Coordinates of C-alpha atoms in Angstrom, one line a residue:
X1 CA -3.8 -23.9 -6.3
X2 CA -3.4 -25.3 -9.8
X3 CA -7.1 -24.6 -10.5
X4 CA -6.8 -20.9 -9.6
X5 CA -7.7 -18.7 -12.7
X6 CA -8.2 -15.0 -13.5
X7 CA -10.1 -14.5 -16.8
X8 CA -9.2 -11.2 -18.6
X9 CA -6.1 -10.9 -16.5
X10 CA -2.6 -11.7 -17.9
X11 CA -2.4 -14.8 -15.9
X12 CA 0.3 -16.6 -17.9
X13 CA 2.6 -13.6 -17.9
X14 CA 2.5 -13.4 -14.1
X15 CA 2.9 -17.2 -13.7
X16 CA 6.0 -16.9 -16.1
X17 CA 7.5 -14.3 -13.8
X18 CA 6.8 -16.4 -10.8
X19 CA 8.8 -19.0 -12.4
X20 CA 11.6 -17.2 -14.1
X21 CA 12.1 -14.1 -12.0
X22 CA 14.0 -11.1 -13.3
X23 CA 14.7 -12.9 -16.5
X24 CA 11.1 -12.6 -17.5
X25 CA 11.6 -8.8 -17.9
X26 CA 13.3 -9.6 -21.2
X27 CA 12.6 -11.7 -24.3
X28 CA 13.8 -15.3 -24.1
X29 CA 17.6 -15.1 -24.5
X30 CA 17.6 -17.9 -27.0
X31 CA 16.0 -15.6 -29.4
X32 CA 18.7 -13.1 -29.3
X33 CA 20.3 -12.6 -32.7
X34 CA 17.3 -14.3 -34.5
X35 CA 14.3 -12.2 -33.6
X36 CA 13.9 -8.3 -34.3
X37 CA 11.8 -6.5 -31.7
X38 CA 9.8 -3.3 -32.1
X39 CA 6.7 -1.5 -31.1
X40 CA 3.3 -2.9 -31.9
X41 CA 1.3 -6.2 -31.1
X42 CA 3.6 -8.9 -29.8
X43 CA 6.2 -6.6 -28.3
X44 CA 6.9 -5.2 -25.0
X45 CA 5.7 -6.8 -21.7
X46 CA 2.5 -7.9 -23.4
X47 CA 3.9 -9.7 -26.4
X48 CA 7.0 -11.6 -27.3
X49 CA 7.1 -15.0 -29.0
X50 CA 8.6 -16.9 -26.1
X51 CA 6.2 -18.8 -24.0
X52 CA 4.9 -16.7 -21.2
X53 CA 6.9 -13.5 -21.9
X54 CA 3.9 -11.3 -21.0
X55 CA 1.7 -13.6 -23.3
X56 CA -0.8 -11.8 -25.4
X57 CA -0.9 -8.2 -23.8
X58 CA 0.6 -5.8 -26.0
X59 CA -0.1 -2.2 -25.9
X60 CA -2.3 -2.4 -28.8
X61 CA -4.4 -5.1 -27.2
X62 CA -4.5 -3.2 -23.8
X63 CA -7.8 -4.4 -22.2
X64 CA -10.2 -3.6 -19.5
X65 CA -13.5 -5.0 -18.5
X66 CA -16.3 -4.2 -21.0
X67 CA -13.7 -4.6 -23.9
X68 CA -12.7 -0.9 -24.3
X69 CA -9.0 0.1 -24.3
X70 CA -7.6 0.6 -20.7
X71 CA -6.7 4.4 -20.3
X72 CA -3.7 3.8 -18.1
X73 CA -2.3 1.2 -20.4
X74 CA -2.7 3.5 -23.3
X75 CA -0.3 6.2 -21.7
X76 CA 3.2 6.3 -22.8
X77 CA 6.2 6.7 -20.5
X78 CA 8.4 9.7 -21.9
X79 CA 11.9 10.1 -21.1
X80 CA 13.4 13.5 -21.8
X81 CA 16.7 14.2 -23.8
X82 CA 18.1 16.5 -21.1
X83 CA 18.4 14.9 -17.6
X84 CA 19.5 17.1 -14.8
X85 CA 18.7 14.5 -12.2
X86 CA 21.0 12.1 -14.0
X87 CA 23.9 14.7 -13.8
X88 CA 23.2 15.2 -10.1
X89 CA 23.5 11.6 -9.6
X90 CA 26.7 11.2 -11.8
X91 CA 28.4 14.0 -9.6
X92 CA 27.2 12.3 -6.4
X93 CA 28.6 8.9 -7.5
X94 CA 31.7 10.2 -9.4
X95 CA 30.7 7.9 -12.4
X96 CA 27.9 7.5 -14.9
X97 CA 24.8 6.2 -13.1
X98 CA 22.9 3.2 -14.4
X99 CA 19.5 1.5 -13.5
X100 CA 21.2 -0.3 -10.6
X101 CA 21.6 3.0 -8.9
X102 CA 17.9 3.4 -8.6
X103 CA 16.7 3.3 -4.9
X104 CA 13.2 1.8 -4.6
X105 CA 12.7 1.8 -0.8
X106 CA 9.5 3.6 -0.1
X107 CA 7.8 4.8 3.0
X108 CA 4.3 3.5 2.8
X109 CA 1.6 4.5 5.3
X110 CA 4.0 4.7 8.2
X111 CA 5.9 1.4 7.1
X112 CA 9.1 1.0 5.2
X113 CA 9.0 -1.3 1.9
X114 CA 11.8 -2.2 -0.3
X115 CA 9.7 -1.4 -3.3
X116 CA 6.8 1.1 -3.9
X117 CA 4.6 -2.0 -3.6
X118 CA 2.2 -3.6 -1.0
X119 CA 0.0 -6.7 -1.1
X120 CA -3.7 -5.6 -1.5
X121 CA -6.5 -6.7 0.8
X122 CA -7.2 -10.5 0.5
X123 CA -10.2 -11.5 2.6
X124 CA -12.3 -14.4 3.4
X125 CA -12.6 -16.0 -0.1
X126 CA -11.7 -19.4 -0.7
X127 CA -8.9 -18.4 -3.2
X128 CA -7.0 -16.6 -0.4
X129 CA -7.6 -19.1 2.3
X130 CA -5.9 -22.0 3.5
X131 CA -2.4 -22.9 2.3
X132 CA -2.2 -20.4 -0.4
X133 CA -3.1 -17.5 1.9
X134 CA -0.4 -18.7 4.4
X135 CA 2.3 -19.2 1.5
X136 CA 1.5 -15.7 0.3
X137 CA 1.9 -14.2 3.9
X138 CA 5.3 -15.9 4.3
X139 CA 6.6 -14.7 1.0
X140 CA 5.3 -11.1 1.5
X141 CA 6.9 -11.2 5.0
X142 CA 10.2 -12.4 3.7
X143 CA 10.2 -9.7 1.1
X144 CA 9.3 -7.0 3.6
X145 CA 6.4 -5.9 1.5
X146 CA 3.5 -4.3 3.6
X147 CA 0.5 -6.6 3.5
X148 CA -3.3 -6.0 4.1
X149 CA -5.4 -8.8 5.7
X150 CA -8.8 -8.2 4.3
X151 CA -12.3 -8.1 5.7
X152 CA -14.5 -10.9 7.0
X153 CA -11.7 -13.4 7.8
X154 CA -12.6 -13.4 11.5
X155 CA -16.5 -13.6 11.3
X156 CA -16.2 -16.3 8.7
X157 CA -13.1 -18.4 9.5
X158 CA -12.4 -17.4 13.1
X159 CA -9.5 -15.6 14.7
X160 CA -7.4 -18.7 15.3
X161 CA -7.9 -19.5 19.0
X162 CA -9.9 -22.1 20.8
X163 CA -9.6 -24.7 18.1
X164 CA -10.4 -22.6 15.1
X165 CA -8.6 -23.8 12.0
X166 CA -5.2 -21.9 12.0
X167 CA -4.8 -22.1 8.2
X168 CA -7.9 -20.1 7.3
X169 CA -7.9 -17.9 10.4
X170 CA -6.6 -14.2 10.8
X171 CA -4.0 -15.3 13.4
X172 CA -2.4 -17.9 11.0
X173 CA -1.9 -15.2 8.3
X174 CA -0.4 -12.8 10.8
X175 CA 2.0 -15.2 12.4
X176 CA 3.2 -16.6 8.9
X177 CA 4.1 -13.1 7.9
X178 CA 5.7 -12.1 11.1
X179 CA 7.8 -15.2 11.2
X180 CA 9.6 -14.2 8.0
X181 CA 9.7 -10.4 8.4
X182 CA 13.1 -8.7 8.4
X183 CA 13.8 -6.1 10.9
X184 CA 12.6 -2.6 9.9
X185 CA 10.7 -3.6 6.9
X186 CA 7.1 -4.2 6.0
X187 CA 4.0 -4.1 8.3
X188 CA 0.5 -5.5 8.5
X189 CA -2.7 -3.6 7.7
X190 CA -5.8 -5.3 9.1
X191 CA -8.9 -4.3 7.4
X192 CA -12.3 -4.0 9.1
X193 CA -16.0 -3.9 7.8
X194 CA -19.2 -3.6 9.5
X195 CA -19.3 -7.4 10.4
X196 CA -15.8 -7.3 11.4
X197 CA -16.5 -4.4 13.8
X198 CA -19.3 -6.6 15.4
X199 CA -16.6 -9.2 15.9
X200 CA -14.3 -6.7 17.4
X201 CA -11.4 -7.5 15.1
X202 CA -9.3 -4.5 15.8
X203 CA -9.7 -4.9 19.4
X204 CA -8.5 -8.8 19.2
X205 CA -5.5 -7.9 17.1
X206 CA -4.4 -4.8 19.3
X207 CA -4.3 -6.9 22.5
X208 CA -2.9 -10.0 21.0
X209 CA 0.7 -10.9 22.1
X210 CA 1.3 -12.4 18.5
X211 CA 0.8 -8.8 17.2
X212 CA 3.1 -7.2 19.8
X213 CA 6.3 -7.3 17.7
X214 CA 4.4 -5.4 14.9
X215 CA 2.8 -2.9 17.4
X216 CA 6.1 -2.1 19.3
X217 CA 8.0 -1.6 15.9
X218 CA 5.3 0.7 14.5
X219 CA 4.4 -1.8 11.9
X220 CA 0.7 -2.5 12.6
X221 CA -2.1 -0.6 10.8
X222 CA -5.8 -0.8 10.9
X223 CA -7.5 -0.2 7.5
X224 CA -11.2 1.2 7.4
X225 CA -12.9 -0.1 4.3
X226 CA -15.4 2.1 2.4
X227 CA -15.4 -0.2 -0.7
X228 CA -13.6 -2.1 -3.3
X229 CA -12.8 -1.7 -7.0
X230 CA -14.6 -4.7 -8.5
X231 CA -18.0 -4.0 -6.7
X232 CA -18.2 -0.4 -5.7
X233 CA -21.1 0.2 -3.4
X234 CA -21.4 -3.4 -2.4
X235 CA -20.0 -5.3 0.5
X236 CA -18.0 -8.6 0.3
X237 CA -19.5 -11.6 -1.4
X238 CA -18.9 -15.3 -1.3
X239 CA -20.6 -18.5 -2.1
X240 CA -21.3 -20.9 0.8
X241 CA -22.6 -24.4 1.1
X242 CA -25.6 -25.1 3.2
X243 CA -23.8 -25.9 6.4
X244 CA -21.7 -22.7 6.3
X245 CA -24.7 -20.7 5.5
X246 CA -26.5 -22.1 8.5
X247 CA -23.6 -21.1 10.8
X248 CA -23.0 -17.6 9.3
X249 CA -26.8 -16.7 8.6
X250 CA -27.2 -14.5 11.7
X251 CA -24.2 -12.4 10.7
X252 CA -24.6 -12.0 7.1
X253 CA -27.2 -11.5 4.2
X254 CA -27.9 -15.0 2.8
X255 CA -29.7 -15.4 -0.6
X256 CA -30.6 -18.6 -2.1
X257 CA -29.9 -17.2 -5.5
X258 CA -28.3 -20.4 -7.2
X259 CA -31.0 -22.9 -6.4
X260 CA -28.5 -25.8 -6.0
X261 CA -27.9 -25.9 -2.3
X262 CA -25.2 -23.2 -2.5
X263 CA -26.0 -19.7 -1.4
X264 CA -24.9 -16.2 -1.9
X265 CA -23.4 -14.6 1.4
X266 CA -23.2 -10.8 1.4
X267 CA -21.7 -8.4 3.9
X268 CA -23.2 -5.0 4.3
X269 CA -21.1 -2.1 2.5
X270 CA -21.4 0.3 5.5
X271 CA -22.9 3.8 5.4
X272 CA -20.7 6.8 5.2
X273 CA -20.9 10.6 4.8
X274 CA -18.0 13.0 5.0
X275 CA -18.6 13.6 8.7
X276 CA -19.1 9.9 9.5
X277 CA -15.7 9.1 7.8
X278 CA -14.1 12.0 9.8
X279 CA -15.3 10.8 13.1
X280 CA -14.4 7.2 12.4
X281 CA -10.8 8.1 11.6
X282 CA -10.7 10.2 14.9
X283 CA -12.1 7.2 16.8
X284 CA -9.6 4.8 15.4
X285 CA -6.9 7.4 16.4
X286 CA -8.2 7.6 20.0
X287 CA -8.8 3.9 20.5
X288 CA -5.7 2.6 18.7
X289 CA -3.0 5.2 19.3
X290 CA -0.1 2.9 18.5
X291 CA -1.6 1.6 15.3
X292 CA -1.3 3.3 11.9
X293 CA -4.5 4.4 10.3
X294 CA -5.3 3.3 6.7
X295 CA -8.7 4.1 4.7
X296 CA -9.7 2.0 1.7
X297 CA -11.9 3.8 -1.0
X298 CA -13.7 2.3 -4.0
X299 CA -13.5 4.3 -7.3
X300 CA -16.4 6.5 -6.7
X301 CA -17.2 9.7 -8.5
X302 CA -16.3 11.6 -5.4
X303 CA -13.1 9.7 -4.7
X304 CA -11.1 12.9 -4.6
X305 CA -13.4 14.4 -1.9
X306 CA -13.3 11.1 0.1
X307 CA -9.6 11.1 0.0
X308 CA -9.2 14.8 1.1
X309 CA -11.6 14.0 4.1
X310 CA -9.7 10.9 5.1
X311 CA -6.3 12.6 4.9
X312 CA -7.3 15.7 6.7
X313 CA -8.8 13.6 9.5
X314 CA -5.3 11.9 10.1
X315 CA -5.2 8.8 8.0
X316 CA -1.5 7.6 7.5
X317 CA -2.5 6.3 4.0
X318 CA -5.5 6.4 1.6
X319 CA -5.8 3.5 -0.7
X320 CA -8.0 3.6 -3.8
X321 CA -9.0 0.6 -6.0
X322 CA -9.6 1.3 -9.6
X323 CA -12.6 -0.4 -11.4
X324 CA -9.9 -2.8 -12.7
X325 CA -9.4 -4.3 -9.3
X326 CA -9.9 -8.0 -8.9
X327 CA -12.2 -9.9 -6.7
X328 CA -13.0 -13.5 -5.6
X329 CA -16.7 -13.1 -6.4
X330 CA -18.9 -10.3 -7.8
X331 CA -22.0 -9.8 -9.9
X332 CA -21.0 -10.1 -13.6
X333 CA -22.2 -6.6 -14.5
X334 CA -19.9 -4.8 -11.9
X335 CA -16.5 -5.3 -13.3
X336 CA -17.6 -4.3 -16.8
X337 CA -19.8 -1.4 -16.0
X338 CA -19.4 0.1 -12.4
X339 CA -16.8 2.5 -11.0
X340 CA -14.0 4.8 -12.5
X341 CA -11.0 3.4 -14.2
X342 CA -7.8 3.9 -12.2
X343 CA -6.5 6.4 -14.6
X344 CA -9.6 8.6 -14.0
X345 CA -9.3 8.3 -10.3
X346 CA -5.6 9.4 -10.5
X347 CA -6.7 12.4 -12.8
X348 CA -9.3 13.5 -10.2
X349 CA -7.1 12.9 -7.2
X350 CA -4.3 14.9 -9.0
X351 CA -6.6 17.7 -9.9
X352 CA -7.8 18.1 -6.3
X353 CA -4.3 17.7 -4.7
X354 CA -3.7 13.9 -3.8
X355 CA -3.4 12.8 -0.1
X356 CA 0.3 12.7 1.1
X357 CA 0.4 8.9 0.9
X358 CA -1.8 7.7 -1.9
X359 CA -2.0 3.9 -2.4
X360 CA -3.6 2.5 -5.7
X361 CA -4.5 -0.8 -7.2
X362 CA -6.2 -2.0 -10.1
X363 CA -4.7 -4.8 -12.4
X364 CA -1.2 -3.9 -11.5
X365 CA 1.1 -6.7 -12.7
X366 CA 4.2 -5.2 -14.5
X367 CA 6.6 -2.2 -14.1
X368 CA 5.1 0.1 -16.8
X369 CA 1.6 0.2 -15.2
X370 CA 3.2 0.7 -11.9
X371 CA 5.4 3.5 -13.0
X372 CA 2.5 5.5 -14.8
X373 CA 0.6 5.2 -11.5
X374 CA 3.6 6.6 -9.5
X375 CA 4.1 9.4 -12.0
X376 CA 0.3 10.4 -11.7
X377 CA 0.7 10.8 -7.9
X378 CA 0.5 7.4 -6.1
X379 CA 3.1 6.7 -3.4
X380 CA 2.9 2.8 -4.0
X381 CA 0.9 0.2 -6.0
X382 CA -1.0 -2.8 -4.7
X383 CA -0.6 -6.5 -5.9
X384 CA -3.8 -8.5 -5.7
X385 CA -4.6 -11.1 -8.3
X386 CA -1.0 -10.9 -9.4
X387 CA 0.3 -11.9 -5.9
X388 CA -2.2 -14.8 -5.6
X389 CA -1.3 -16.1 -9.1
X390 CA 2.5 -15.9 -8.4
X391 CA 2.1 -17.7 -5.1
X392 CA -0.2 -20.3 -6.6
X393 CA 2.4 -21.0 -9.3
X394 CA 5.1 -21.6 -6.7
X395 CA 3.9 -21.6 -2.9
X396 CA 7.7 -21.4 -1.9
X397 CA 9.2 -18.5 -4.1
X398 CA 6.7 -17.5 -6.8
X399 CA 5.8 -14.1 -5.3
X400 CA 9.6 -13.4 -4.5
X401 CA 10.6 -14.2 -8.1
X402 CA 7.7 -12.1 -9.4
X403 CA 8.8 -9.1 -7.1
X404 CA 12.4 -9.5 -8.4
X405 CA 11.2 -9.1 -12.0
X406 CA 9.0 -6.2 -11.0
X407 CA 11.8 -4.5 -9.3
X408 CA 14.1 -4.8 -12.1
X409 CA 11.5 -3.4 -14.5
X410 CA 11.0 -0.4 -12.1
X411 CA 14.5 0.3 -12.0
X412 CA 15.0 0.2 -15.7
X413 CA 12.0 2.5 -16.3
X414 CA 12.7 5.1 -13.7
X415 CA 16.3 5.1 -14.8
X416 CA 15.3 5.7 -18.4
X417 CA 13.5 8.8 -17.2
X418 CA 16.7 10.2 -15.8
X419 CA 15.5 9.7 -12.1
X420 CA 16.7 7.4 -9.3
X421 CA 13.8 7.2 -6.8
X422 CA 10.1 6.5 -7.4
X423 CA 9.2 9.7 -5.5
X424 CA 11.0 11.8 -8.2
X425 CA 8.5 10.6 -10.8
X426 CA 5.8 13.3 -11.9
X427 CA 3.1 13.8 -14.5
X428 CA 5.6 15.0 -17.1
X429 CA 6.9 11.5 -17.3
X430 CA 3.7 10.3 -19.2
X431 CA 1.9 11.2 -22.2
X432 CA -1.6 10.5 -23.3
X433 CA -2.2 9.6 -27.0
X434 CA -5.9 10.8 -26.7
X435 CA -4.7 14.3 -25.9
X436 CA -1.3 15.0 -27.5
X437 CA 0.5 17.9 -26.0
X438 CA -1.9 18.0 -23.0
X439 CA -0.8 16.9 -19.6
X440 CA -2.7 13.6 -18.9
X441 CA -3.9 15.0 -15.6
X442 CA -5.3 18.2 -17.2

């Protein structure tokens, strides 16, 4: 989709990575010997004089909705001088280790991923539908990255049987992913909201022969959605024309707010208490014993308590969106003013003891932000807008090249910390300029 845009997001940097691959982790090679680089605006993954090299996103300009500085971007990654884990790796290898010796393979919610990365939930919005959604599914499958199919796809676009348009239906995305998936890697998590439950989405997938290869290999999960980062406390929203509104009006809230023939379609957010969540996870375990169970949380003030309840009830993974998370449609006041920043979610989760498999998302697009999230307790990070933009830039290989660049950055950064696996990262690996000498999670 050439018209796909993401205001406030480093879109050109992502598109450049989708074109250039791993080379985009560095300044343009033609500038070698003629340009001197250093800290400050115009340097690092956010600067550079070369076209697209992290265009316009230096650490001094770190941005989040509302205009204030993003607290996660403001952190510094802090390598030590003494590196006992590097010594252990040296002894193991019989030579000096380098960044290529970092092993990025990560268990994610019962799946195995080649990177500590998954593709975040992409639902029924136009941006994620059609050819773009299928192209993203194919590339995520080829990479072996776990992928979440978001809410409302079945109620809005159908499951993919009985003449329903396969390019927009859930079954089309599922098949596109499975056809490219290597053995032993990846997996699909199918999200369900209130309207999806009415459509019995999980029952459809669990009994479908197309999902059997995933089910038999332990690579199918169901994700219970409690909320999302861009609009905490609200359900999914899209814009419909009059014909679609007439077709879906008995399933969703329809509001003629625009006055031009198009209407706002809203799904219900669902109602949860600790006991409702506990019982829902147990019900999922009982009804779908061969599927993994994931739970998706918005950045609420009680996010640590909700994560604890989900984990204790038996969830294989708990995913948390920061307020920086993207969306296809939301009221303008929500991204700027509602929900906790991802850094604060991580702080609260760490203070309470994070769930065994914590997945986080929220404007993840480069290795530094990912490493900081991993150091603060996450098992893996999610790609949402970045995955869509990379795929839109090149529907055949854009996400693959983007992932190559991200993987190289992860290896460079983790190796610089004297460590050789994402799971070895901890909070000593980051420093907050707002609280010098104090652990960022304190």
